[in-house]
Amino acid sequence: MRRLFPVTDTTPADDEGEWSLDDLADVYAYPEQDGPWLRANMVSTLDGAAQHDGRSQPISCESDMRIFGTLRGLADVVVAGAETVRLEGYRPARAREAFAARRAAAGQGPAPAIAVVSGSLDLDFSLPLFVSPLVPTLVLTGSGAPAGRIEEARRAGAEVVIAGEGARVDPARAVRELANRGLKRLLTEGGPRMLGQFVAAGVLDELCLTLSPMLTAGDAQRIAGGPSVAVPERFALTSMLEEAGFLFTRYRRI
């Protein structure tokens, strides 16, 4: 059974039937603003695991993937860490007819770009993500990245964006560089280390978190990793949907 917890007025009208993509697009619409808006989409089990056997799919569900697709359908760019790209087998984002009119009205292209964050550029540039995307893939790296790997990325068709000094990418600078290219509706799908860096830099505006009614034990990563912040940052719940024990929540920074 699908249920709606009316935290806001922007919610699907029919809480007994299937959530349409238009319903979900209304719930998860980006706010109207001039600057960038960075949203994260993650899934976690009841005991805090963000993965099982290294992947998020085993703790997800069909409706979670429907929301996943909706969030992509609304974004200008999807930001992911290199490890997540390798583990999850990232492919180019595709154009979806269900979002075509909405994207056109918002001045967006047919599909979001994928932006891969990697300091070492240890990536397989022969993959479809780099050689045959609908929208050119971006590679965010530091100024100290190996010159040969930068050239290989460019030969594959990727746009290389320098967003940090030395071998690391600065999260705040990455957001600015993408926004400077007109990519202001940002979505990050992880992984946990990537999300942890955005949290620590204080640039995460919104978290869309699916709480999976599963227990995994083990030592799987949480949704955000890395050093802790000095003072925990408070977020406010803005919407929550429920189906079969899965909670689909959305929190915004206060």
CSV table of C-alpha atoms in Angstrom, one decimal:
chain,number,residue,atom,x,y,z
A,1,MET,CA,0.0,0.0,0.0
A,2,ARG,CA,1.3,3.4,-0.9
A,3,ARG,CA,0.8,6.1,1.7
A,4,LEU,CA,1.7,9.8,1.9
A,5,PHE,CA,2.8,11.8,5.0
A,6,PRO,CA,1.7,15.3,4.1
A,7,VAL,CA,4.7,17.3,5.3
A,8,THR,CA,4.2,19.9,2.5
A,9,ASP,CA,1.3,20.8,0.2
A,10,THR,CA,3.3,19.7,-2.9
A,11,THR,CA,2.4,16.0,-2.8
A,12,PRO,CA,0.7,13.4,-5.0
A,13,ALA,CA,-3.0,13.7,-5.0
A,14,ASP,CA,-3.7,10.0,-5.2
A,15,ASP,CA,-2.0,8.2,-2.3
A,16,GLU,CA,-3.8,4.9,-3.0
A,17,GLY,CA,-2.7,4.4,-6.6
A,18,GLU,CA,0.7,4.4,-8.4
A,19,TRP,CA,2.7,7.6,-8.1
A,20,SER,CA,2.9,8.9,-11.7
A,21,LEU,CA,6.2,10.4,-12.9
A,22,ASP,CA,4.4,13.8,-13.0
A,23,ASP,CA,3.4,13.4,-9.4
A,24,LEU,CA,6.9,12.6,-8.4
A,25,ALA,CA,8.4,15.4,-10.5
A,26,ASP,CA,6.1,17.9,-8.6
A,27,VAL,CA,7.2,16.5,-5.2
A,28,TYR,CA,10.9,16.6,-6.1
A,29,ALA,CA,11.0,19.8,-8.2
A,30,TYR,CA,14.1,21.9,-7.6
A,31,PRO,CA,13.5,25.2,-5.9
A,32,GLU,CA,13.5,28.4,-8.0
A,33,GLN,CA,16.7,30.2,-7.3
A,34,ASP,CA,19.6,31.9,-9.1
A,35,GLY,CA,22.5,29.8,-7.6
A,36,PRO,CA,23.3,26.1,-7.7
A,37,TRP,CA,21.3,23.6,-5.7
A,38,LEU,CA,23.1,20.3,-4.8
A,39,ARG,CA,20.8,17.4,-4.0
A,40,ALA,CA,21.9,13.9,-2.9
A,41,ASN,CA,20.0,10.7,-3.4
A,42,MET,CA,20.9,7.7,-1.3
A,43,VAL,CA,19.5,4.6,0.2
A,44,SER,CA,20.1,3.1,3.6
A,45,THR,CA,19.0,0.0,5.5
A,46,LEU,CA,17.6,0.2,9.0
A,47,ASP,CA,21.0,-0.5,10.5
A,48,GLY,CA,22.7,2.2,8.4
A,49,ALA,CA,24.2,0.2,5.5
A,50,ALA,CA,24.4,2.1,2.2
A,51,GLN,CA,25.3,-1.0,0.2
A,52,HIS,CA,25.2,-4.8,0.2
A,53,ASP,CA,28.0,-6.7,-1.4
A,54,GLY,CA,29.4,-3.4,-2.6
A,55,ARG,CA,26.2,-2.2,-4.5
A,56,SER,CA,23.1,-0.3,-3.5
A,57,GLN,CA,20.7,-2.2,-5.8
A,58,PRO,CA,20.1,-5.2,-3.3
A,59,ILE,CA,18.7,-2.8,-0.7
A,60,SER,CA,16.5,-0.8,-3.1
A,61,CYS,CA,13.1,-1.5,-4.6
A,62,GLU,CA,11.0,-0.7,-7.7
A,63,SER,CA,9.6,2.6,-6.3
A,64,ASP,CA,13.0,3.7,-5.2
A,65,MET,CA,14.3,3.2,-8.7
A,66,ARG,CA,11.3,5.2,-10.0
A,67,ILE,CA,12.2,8.1,-7.8
A,68,PHE,CA,15.9,7.6,-8.8
A,69,GLY,CA,14.8,8.1,-12.5
A,70,THR,CA,12.7,11.1,-11.6
A,71,LEU,CA,15.5,12.8,-9.8
A,72,ARG,CA,17.7,12.2,-12.9
A,73,GLY,CA,14.9,13.5,-15.1
A,74,LEU,CA,15.0,16.8,-13.2
A,75,ALA,CA,18.7,17.4,-12.9
A,76,ASP,CA,21.1,19.3,-15.1
A,77,VAL,CA,24.0,17.1,-14.1
A,78,VAL,CA,24.6,13.9,-12.1
A,79,VAL,CA,27.8,14.0,-10.0
A,80,ALA,CA,29.4,10.7,-9.0
A,81,GLY,CA,32.7,9.5,-7.6
A,82,ALA,CA,35.0,7.3,-9.7
A,83,GLU,CA,34.6,4.3,-7.4
A,84,THR,CA,30.8,4.5,-7.6
A,85,VAL,CA,31.0,4.7,-11.4
A,86,ARG,CA,33.1,1.6,-11.5
A,87,LEU,CA,31.1,-0.4,-8.9
A,88,GLU,CA,27.6,0.5,-10.2
A,89,GLY,CA,28.6,0.2,-13.9
A,90,TYR,CA,27.5,3.8,-14.8
A,91,ARG,CA,26.2,4.4,-18.3
A,92,PRO,CA,25.2,7.6,-20.1
A,93,ALA,CA,22.0,9.2,-18.9
A,94,ARG,CA,19.2,8.7,-21.5
A,95,ALA,CA,16.5,11.1,-22.7
A,96,ARG,CA,13.1,10.1,-21.4
A,97,GLU,CA,9.9,11.2,-23.1
A,98,ALA,CA,8.1,11.6,-19.8
A,99,PHE,CA,10.4,14.5,-18.8
A,100,ALA,CA,10.9,16.0,-22.3
A,101,ALA,CA,8.3,18.8,-22.0
A,102,ARG,CA,9.3,19.7,-18.4
A,103,ARG,CA,13.0,19.8,-19.3
A,104,ALA,CA,12.4,21.9,-22.4
A,105,ALA,CA,10.3,24.4,-20.4
A,106,ALA,CA,13.2,24.7,-17.9
A,107,GLY,CA,15.7,25.3,-20.7
A,108,GLN,CA,17.4,22.0,-20.1
A,109,GLY,CA,18.9,19.6,-22.7
A,110,PRO,CA,17.3,16.2,-23.4
A,111,ALA,CA,19.2,14.4,-20.6
A,112,PRO,CA,21.5,15.3,-17.7
A,113,ALA,CA,25.2,15.3,-18.1
A,114,ILE,CA,27.2,12.8,-16.0
A,115,ALA,CA,30.1,14.4,-14.0
A,116,VAL,CA,32.7,11.9,-12.7
A,117,VAL,CA,34.9,13.1,-9.8
A,118,SER,CA,38.4,11.6,-9.9
A,119,GLY,CA,41.8,12.9,-8.8
A,120,SER,CA,43.8,10.1,-10.3
A,121,LEU,CA,41.7,9.6,-13.5
A,122,ASP,CA,41.9,5.9,-13.0
A,123,LEU,CA,38.9,5.4,-15.3
A,124,ASP,CA,38.2,3.3,-18.4
A,125,PHE,CA,37.7,5.9,-21.1
A,126,SER,CA,36.7,3.3,-23.6
A,127,LEU,CA,33.3,2.8,-21.8
A,128,PRO,CA,30.1,4.1,-23.4
A,129,LEU,CA,29.9,6.7,-20.5
A,130,PHE,CA,32.8,8.5,-22.2
A,131,VAL,CA,32.7,7.6,-25.9
A,132,SER,CA,28.9,7.6,-26.7
A,133,PRO,CA,26.9,9.7,-24.3
A,134,LEU,CA,23.9,11.8,-25.4
A,135,VAL,CA,25.4,14.7,-23.5
A,136,PRO,CA,29.3,14.9,-23.2
A,137,THR,CA,30.5,13.4,-19.9
A,138,LEU,CA,32.5,15.8,-17.6
A,139,VAL,CA,35.5,14.7,-15.6
A,140,LEU,CA,36.2,16.8,-12.5
A,141,THR,CA,39.8,16.5,-11.4
A,142,GLY,CA,42.6,18.4,-9.7
A,143,SER,CA,45.3,20.5,-11.4
A,144,GLY,CA,47.9,17.8,-10.5
A,145,ALA,CA,46.1,15.0,-12.4
A,146,PRO,CA,48.4,13.0,-14.8
A,147,ALA,CA,48.6,14.9,-18.0
A,148,GLY,CA,48.5,11.7,-20.1
A,149,ARG,CA,45.2,10.7,-18.5
A,150,ILE,CA,43.7,14.2,-19.0
A,151,GLU,CA,44.6,13.9,-22.7
A,152,GLU,CA,43.1,10.4,-22.9
A,153,ALA,CA,39.9,11.6,-21.4
A,154,ARG,CA,39.7,14.4,-23.9
A,155,ARG,CA,40.4,12.1,-26.8
A,156,ALA,CA,37.5,9.9,-25.6
A,157,GLY,CA,35.2,13.0,-25.8
A,158,ALA,CA,35.0,13.9,-22.2
A,159,GLU,CA,35.1,17.5,-21.0
A,160,VAL,CA,37.9,17.8,-18.3
A,161,VAL,CA,37.1,20.3,-15.6
A,162,ILE,CA,39.9,21.4,-13.2
A,163,ALA,CA,38.2,21.8,-9.8
A,164,GLY,CA,41.0,21.6,-7.3
A,165,GLU,CA,44.7,21.9,-6.6
A,166,GLY,CA,47.1,19.0,-6.7
A,167,ALA,CA,45.6,15.5,-6.7
A,168,ARG,CA,42.3,16.3,-5.1
A,169,VAL,CA,39.0,17.9,-6.1
A,170,ASP,CA,37.6,20.6,-3.9
A,171,PRO,CA,33.8,20.0,-3.4
A,172,ALA,CA,32.8,23.6,-3.2
A,173,ARG,CA,34.9,24.5,-6.3
A,174,ALA,CA,33.3,21.5,-8.2
A,175,VAL,CA,29.9,22.9,-7.5
A,176,ARG,CA,30.9,26.4,-8.7
A,177,GLU,CA,32.6,25.1,-11.8
A,178,LEU,CA,29.5,23.1,-12.8
A,179,ALA,CA,27.2,26.1,-12.1
A,180,ASN,CA,29.5,28.3,-14.2
A,181,ARG,CA,28.7,26.0,-17.1
A,182,GLY,CA,25.0,26.5,-16.5
A,183,LEU,CA,24.6,23.2,-14.6
A,184,LYS,CA,22.8,24.5,-11.5
A,185,ARG,CA,20.5,21.7,-10.7
A,186,LEU,CA,23.0,19.2,-9.3
A,187,LEU,CA,22.3,15.6,-8.2
A,188,THR,CA,24.9,13.4,-6.5
A,189,GLU,CA,24.3,9.7,-6.2
A,190,GLY,CA,27.4,9.0,-4.2
A,191,GLY,CA,29.2,7.1,-3.2
A,192,PRO,CA,29.5,7.6,0.5
A,193,ARG,CA,33.0,9.1,0.3
A,194,MET,CA,31.8,11.7,-2.3
A,195,LEU,CA,28.8,12.6,-0.2
A,196,GLY,CA,30.9,12.9,2.9
A,197,GLN,CA,33.1,15.4,1.2
A,198,PHE,CA,30.1,17.5,0.1
A,199,VAL,CA,28.7,17.4,3.7
A,200,ALA,CA,32.1,18.4,5.2
A,201,ALA,CA,32.4,21.3,2.7
A,202,GLY,CA,28.9,22.6,3.7
A,203,VAL,CA,27.6,22.6,0.1
A,204,LEU,CA,24.9,20.0,0.3
A,205,ASP,CA,21.4,21.6,0.1
A,206,GLU,CA,19.1,18.6,0.1
A,207,LEU,CA,19.1,14.9,0.9
A,208,CYS,CA,16.7,12.5,-0.7
A,209,LEU,CA,17.0,9.4,1.5
A,210,THR,CA,15.3,6.1,1.0
A,211,LEU,CA,15.1,4.1,4.3
A,212,SER,CA,15.0,0.4,3.3
A,213,PRO,CA,13.2,-1.9,5.8
A,214,MET,CA,16.1,-4.3,5.8
A,215,LEU,CA,18.9,-5.3,8.2
A,216,THR,CA,22.3,-6.4,6.8
A,217,ALA,CA,24.8,-6.3,9.7
A,218,GLY,CA,28.4,-6.5,8.5
A,219,ASP,CA,30.6,-3.5,8.0
A,220,ALA,CA,29.1,-1.8,4.9
A,221,GLN,CA,29.6,1.9,4.5
A,222,ARG,CA,27.1,4.5,5.7
A,223,ILE,CA,25.6,6.9,3.2
A,224,ALA,CA,28.4,9.4,4.0
A,225,GLY,CA,32.0,8.7,4.9
A,226,GLY,CA,35.2,10.5,5.7
A,227,PRO,CA,36.1,13.0,8.5
A,228,SER,CA,33.3,14.2,10.7
A,229,VAL,CA,32.1,17.8,10.8
A,230,ALA,CA,32.9,19.9,13.8
A,231,VAL,CA,29.2,20.8,14.4
A,232,PRO,CA,26.4,18.6,13.0
A,233,GLU,CA,24.3,20.5,10.4
A,234,ARG,CA,20.5,20.5,10.9
A,235,PHE,CA,18.2,19.6,8.0
A,236,ALA,CA,14.4,19.8,8.0
A,237,LEU,CA,12.0,17.1,6.7
A,238,THR,CA,10.0,18.5,3.7
A,239,SER,CA,8.3,15.4,2.3
A,240,MET,CA,7.9,11.7,3.0
A,241,LEU,CA,6.3,8.9,1.0
A,242,GLU,CA,5.8,5.2,2.1
A,243,GLU,CA,5.4,2.0,0.3
A,244,ALA,CA,5.7,-1.6,1.7
A,245,GLY,CA,7.8,-0.4,4.6
A,246,PHE,CA,10.2,1.7,2.4
A,247,LEU,CA,10.3,5.4,3.4
A,248,PHE,CA,11.2,7.9,0.7
A,249,THR,CA,12.2,11.1,2.6
A,250,ARG,CA,13.4,14.5,1.5
A,251,TYR,CA,15.3,16.8,3.8
A,252,ARG,CA,16.5,20.4,3.1
A,253,ARG,CA,19.2,22.3,4.9
A,254,ILE,CA,17.8,24.8,7.4
